[in-house]
CSV table of C-alpha atoms in Angstrom, one decimal:
chain,number,residue,atom,x,y,z
O,205,UNK,CA,82.0,178.0,202.5
O,206,UNK,CA,85.5,178.3,201.3
O,207,UNK,CA,87.7,176.0,199.3
O,208,UNK,CA,91.2,176.8,198.0
O,209,UNK,CA,92.8,175.0,195.0
O,210,UNK,CA,96.2,176.2,193.7
O,211,UNK,CA,97.0,175.6,190.1
O,212,UNK,CA,98.2,177.5,187.0
O,213,UNK,CA,96.9,180.9,187.9
O,214,UNK,CA,93.6,179.5,189.2
O,215,UNK,CA,92.0,179.7,192.6
O,216,UNK,CA,88.6,178.3,193.2
O,217,UNK,CA,86.5,179.2,196.2
O,218,UNK,CA,82.9,178.5,197.2
O,219,UNK,CA,80.8,181.6,197.1
O,220,UNK,CA,79.8,183.0,200.5
O,221,UNK,CA,76.6,184.8,199.6
O,222,UNK,CA,73.8,182.5,198.4
O,223,UNK,CA,72.9,179.7,196.0
O,224,UNK,CA,72.5,181.6,192.7
O,225,UNK,CA,76.1,181.0,192.0
O,226,UNK,CA,78.0,178.0,193.4
O,227,UNK,CA,81.6,179.1,193.2
O,228,UNK,CA,83.9,181.8,192.0
O,229,UNK,CA,87.3,181.3,190.4
O,230,UNK,CA,90.3,183.6,189.8
O,231,UNK,CA,92.3,183.5,186.6
O,232,UNK,CA,95.4,185.4,185.6
O,233,UNK,CA,96.7,187.7,188.3
O,234,UNK,CA,93.9,187.9,190.9
O,235,UNK,CA,93.7,187.3,194.6
O,236,UNK,CA,91.8,188.1,197.7
O,237,UNK,CA,93.2,191.1,199.7
O,238,UNK,CA,92.2,193.3,202.6
O,239,UNK,CA,91.0,196.8,201.9
O,240,UNK,CA,87.6,196.0,200.5
O,241,UNK,CA,84.4,198.0,200.7
O,242,UNK,CA,84.4,196.9,203.5
O,243,UNK,CA,86.3,193.8,204.5
O,244,UNK,CA,88.1,191.9,201.7
O,245,UNK,CA,88.2,192.6,198.0
O,246,UNK,CA,89.5,190.8,194.9
O,247,UNK,CA,92.6,192.5,193.6
O,248,UNK,CA,93.0,192.1,189.8
O,249,UNK,CA,96.2,193.1,188.0
O,250,UNK,CA,97.1,193.5,184.3
O,251,UNK,CA,100.9,193.9,183.9
O,252,UNK,CA,102.7,193.9,180.5
O,253,UNK,CA,105.8,192.4,182.2
O,254,UNK,CA,103.8,189.6,183.9
O,255,UNK,CA,100.2,188.4,183.6
O,256,UNK,CA,98.6,190.6,180.9
O,257,UNK,CA,95.2,190.0,182.4
O,258,UNK,CA,93.4,188.9,185.5
O,259,UNK,CA,89.8,188.4,186.6
O,260,UNK,CA,87.2,186.7,188.6
O,261,UNK,CA,84.6,184.3,187.2
O,262,UNK,CA,81.2,183.7,188.9
O,263,UNK,CA,79.3,180.9,187.3
O,264,UNK,CA,75.5,180.7,187.9
O,265,UNK,CA,74.3,177.5,189.6
O,266,UNK,CA,71.7,177.2,186.8
O,267,UNK,CA,71.3,179.1,183.6
O,268,UNK,CA,69.0,182.2,183.7
O,269,UNK,CA,67.1,183.5,180.6
O,270,UNK,CA,68.5,186.9,179.4
O,271,UNK,CA,65.1,188.5,180.1
O,272,UNK,CA,65.2,187.2,183.7
O,273,UNK,CA,68.7,188.4,184.4
O,274,UNK,CA,67.9,191.7,186.0
O,275,UNK,CA,70.7,192.7,188.3
O,276,UNK,CA,74.5,193.1,187.9
O,277,UNK,CA,76.5,195.6,189.9
O,278,UNK,CA,79.8,195.9,191.7
O,279,UNK,CA,82.0,198.2,193.6
O,280,UNK,CA,85.5,198.9,192.1
O,281,UNK,CA,88.5,200.9,193.0
O,282,UNK,CA,91.3,201.5,190.4
O,283,UNK,CA,94.4,201.8,192.5
O,284,UNK,CA,96.9,201.9,189.6
O,285,UNK,CA,96.3,203.9,187.5
O,286,UNK,CA,93.0,204.5,185.7
O,287,UNK,CA,90.4,203.0,183.5
O,288,UNK,CA,90.9,202.8,179.7
O,289,UNK,CA,91.3,200.5,176.8
O,290,UNK,CA,88.0,198.8,177.7
O,291,UNK,CA,89.3,197.8,181.2
O,292,UNK,CA,88.1,197.1,183.8
O,293,UNK,CA,84.9,195.6,182.5
O,294,UNK,CA,82.2,193.2,183.4
O,295,UNK,CA,81.3,190.4,181.0
O,296,UNK,CA,78.0,188.4,180.9
O,297,UNK,CA,78.6,184.9,179.6
O,298,UNK,CA,75.8,183.7,177.3
O,299,UNK,CA,74.8,180.2,176.2
O,300,UNK,CA,73.2,180.5,172.8
O,301,UNK,CA,72.8,176.8,172.0
O,302,UNK,CA,71.1,175.5,175.2
O,303,UNK,CA,73.9,173.2,176.3
O,304,UNK,CA,74.7,175.2,179.5
O,305,UNK,CA,78.1,176.2,178.2
O,306,UNK,CA,79.1,179.8,177.4
O,307,UNK,CA,79.3,180.7,173.7
O,308,UNK,CA,80.8,184.1,174.3
O,309,UNK,CA,80.4,187.2,176.5
O,310,UNK,CA,78.6,190.5,176.4
O,311,UNK,CA,81.1,193.1,177.5
O,312,UNK,CA,80.1,196.0,179.7
O,313,UNK,CA,82.6,198.8,180.2
O,314,UNK,CA,83.1,200.4,183.6
O,315,UNK,CA,83.8,204.1,184.2
O,316,UNK,CA,82.3,207.3,182.8
O,317,UNK,CA,80.5,207.1,179.4
O,318,UNK,CA,81.2,207.6,176.5
O,319,UNK,CA,85.0,207.3,176.7
O,320,UNK,CA,85.4,205.1,179.8
O,321,UNK,CA,88.5,206.9,180.9
O,322,UNK,CA,89.2,209.3,183.8
O,323,UNK,CA,87.7,207.1,186.5
O,324,UNK,CA,87.2,208.8,189.9
O,325,UNK,CA,89.6,207.8,192.6
O,326,UNK,CA,88.5,205.5,195.5
O,327,UNK,CA,85.6,203.2,195.7
O,328,UNK,CA,82.9,203.6,193.0
O,329,UNK,CA,79.7,201.8,192.5
O,330,UNK,CA,78.5,200.8,189.0
O,331,UNK,CA,74.9,200.9,189.9
O,332,UNK,CA,72.8,198.3,188.2
O,333,UNK,CA,74.4,197.6,184.8
O,334,UNK,CA,71.4,195.6,183.5
O,335,UNK,CA,69.1,198.0,181.6
O,336,UNK,CA,71.9,200.7,181.5
O,337,UNK,CA,71.5,203.0,178.5
O,338,UNK,CA,74.8,204.9,178.7
O,339,UNK,CA,76.3,205.5,175.3
O,340,UNK,CA,78.7,202.8,174.4
O,341,UNK,CA,78.7,200.9,177.6
O,342,UNK,CA,77.6,197.6,176.0
O,343,UNK,CA,79.7,195.7,173.4
O,344,UNK,CA,77.7,192.9,171.6
O,345,UNK,CA,80.3,192.4,168.9
O,346,UNK,CA,81.0,188.8,169.9
O,347,UNK,CA,77.4,188.0,168.9
O,348,UNK,CA,77.3,190.1,165.7
O,349,UNK,CA,76.0,193.2,167.4
O,350,UNK,CA,77.4,196.7,167.9
O,351,UNK,CA,80.7,197.1,169.8
O,352,UNK,CA,79.5,200.5,171.2
O,353,UNK,CA,75.9,200.6,172.2
O,354,UNK,CA,73.4,200.3,175.0
O,355,UNK,CA,71.7,197.4,176.9
O,356,UNK,CA,68.5,197.6,174.8
O,357,UNK,CA,70.3,197.0,171.5
O,358,UNK,CA,71.1,193.4,172.3
O,359,UNK,CA,70.9,191.2,169.2
O,360,UNK,CA,68.3,188.5,169.0
O,361,UNK,CA,70.8,185.7,169.6
O,362,UNK,CA,71.6,187.3,173.0
O,363,UNK,CA,68.0,188.0,174.0
O,364,UNK,CA,67.1,184.4,173.1
O,365,UNK,CA,70.0,183.1,175.1
O,366,UNK,CA,70.7,182.2,178.7
O,367,UNK,CA,73.2,183.7,181.2
O,368,UNK,CA,75.5,181.1,182.6
O,369,UNK,CA,78.0,183.3,184.4
O,370,UNK,CA,79.7,186.7,185.0
O,371,UNK,CA,83.3,187.7,184.7
O,372,UNK,CA,85.0,190.9,185.9
O,373,UNK,CA,88.2,191.4,183.9
O,374,UNK,CA,91.2,193.7,183.9
O,375,UNK,CA,93.5,193.6,180.9
O,376,UNK,CA,94.4,197.3,180.2
O,377,UNK,CA,98.2,197.0,180.6
O,378,UNK,CA,98.6,197.8,176.9
O,379,UNK,CA,96.8,201.1,177.2
O,380,UNK,CA,98.6,204.3,178.2
O,381,UNK,CA,95.3,205.8,179.3
O,382,UNK,CA,94.8,202.9,181.7
O,383,UNK,CA,98.3,202.6,183.1
O,384,UNK,CA,99.7,206.2,183.0
O,385,UNK,CA,102.6,204.8,181.0
O,386,UNK,CA,103.9,202.2,183.5
O,387,UNK,CA,102.2,199.3,181.7
O,388,UNK,CA,100.3,198.1,184.9
O,389,UNK,CA,96.6,198.5,185.8
O,390,UNK,CA,95.4,197.3,189.2
O,391,UNK,CA,91.7,197.2,190.2
O,392,UNK,CA,90.0,196.2,193.4
O,393,UNK,CA,86.5,194.8,193.1
O,394,UNK,CA,83.9,194.0,195.8
O,395,UNK,CA,80.2,193.4,196.4
O,396,UNK,CA,79.5,191.8,193.0
O,397,UNK,CA,75.7,191.5,192.8
O,398,UNK,CA,74.7,188.8,190.4
O,399,UNK,CA,70.9,188.7,190.2
O,400,UNK,CA,70.5,189.5,193.9
O,401,UNK,CA,73.3,187.3,195.3
O,402,UNK,CA,76.3,189.2,196.4
O,403,UNK,CA,79.9,188.1,196.5
O,404,UNK,CA,82.0,190.0,199.1
O,405,UNK,CA,85.2,187.9,199.2
O,406,UNK,CA,84.9,187.8,202.9
O,407,UNK,CA,85.5,184.6,204.9
O,408,UNK,CA,82.5,182.8,206.4
O,409,UNK,CA,81.9,182.8,210.1
O,410,UNK,CA,83.6,180.0,212.0
O,411,UNK,CA,81.9,176.9,213.3
O,412,UNK,CA,79.7,177.4,216.4
O,413,UNK,CA,79.3,173.8,217.5
O,414,UNK,CA,81.2,170.5,216.9
O,415,UNK,CA,78.3,169.3,214.8
O,416,UNK,CA,79.1,172.1,212.3
O,417,UNK,CA,82.4,170.2,211.7
O,418,UNK,CA,80.8,166.8,210.9
O,419,UNK,CA,79.9,165.3,207.6
O,420,UNK,CA,82.5,167.3,205.7
O,421,UNK,CA,81.4,170.6,207.2
O,422,UNK,CA,84.9,171.4,208.3
O,423,UNK,CA,85.9,171.8,204.6
O,424,UNK,CA,83.5,174.8,204.3
O,425,UNK,CA,85.4,176.6,207.0
O,426,UNK,CA,88.8,176.2,205.5
O,427,UNK,CA,90.2,173.7,207.9
O,428,UNK,CA,92.6,170.9,206.9
O,429,UNK,CA,90.6,168.3,208.7
O,430,UNK,CA,87.7,167.7,211.1
O,431,UNK,CA,89.9,167.6,214.2
O,432,UNK,CA,91.2,171.1,213.5
O,433,UNK,CA,87.7,172.3,213.1
O,434,UNK,CA,86.6,170.8,216.4
O,435,UNK,CA,89.6,172.2,218.2
O,436,UNK,CA,88.6,175.7,217.0
O,437,UNK,CA,85.1,175.2,218.5
O,438,UNK,CA,86.7,174.1,221.8
O,439,UNK,CA,89.1,177.0,221.8
O,440,UNK,CA,86.3,179.5,221.3
O,441,UNK,CA,84.2,178.0,224.1
O,442,UNK,CA,87.1,178.2,226.5
O,443,UNK,CA,87.7,181.8,225.7
O,444,UNK,CA,84.1,182.8,226.4
């Protein structure tokens, strides 16, 4: 299902890939574009002369214990210019107080360890970041842990906490390594796997019958009203 809300650099959409997360939202300079792996992707930009950061937030429908959060991966393509300055990165939002609200994020660097610069061109897969023991990939400093360590060195406050969401963030416009000197870093991301549910940023299939448009169903297909949804079904049937 898809829902678009325009505001101050915020776009909210219903996730298309399952029920583990209910919705994703964009912040800063981020949008859905063609050229994904395959289909659509999220394009996230950090520009020193504009929005200094951008990202996509995927909240979980219900908190998951750190020990039960076993999958996080994504595909990424840095189109301008490189990785560096800790960007791009994934962030796992942790609730440490049991109120369902994030108290901070575990930061996970993307790119080749241990420097996280010199990313390969084109689409790359992170593989499963959960359990990853690459030197320096994990940053637990928000929770009093090491800023340059591995998954297994999570501090007790994290291991006792719950995961409430995931963010993919680009904010490297300040870094010459990331921008090549032009103060802009642009990254495409796709196929974000959050505990087995995958966000592809692709639109859902259209309605197959008029009943699919009833009871608010038209909203999930991106139509402005039920009549527009029904007209789409009629048009499809006439063309087949």
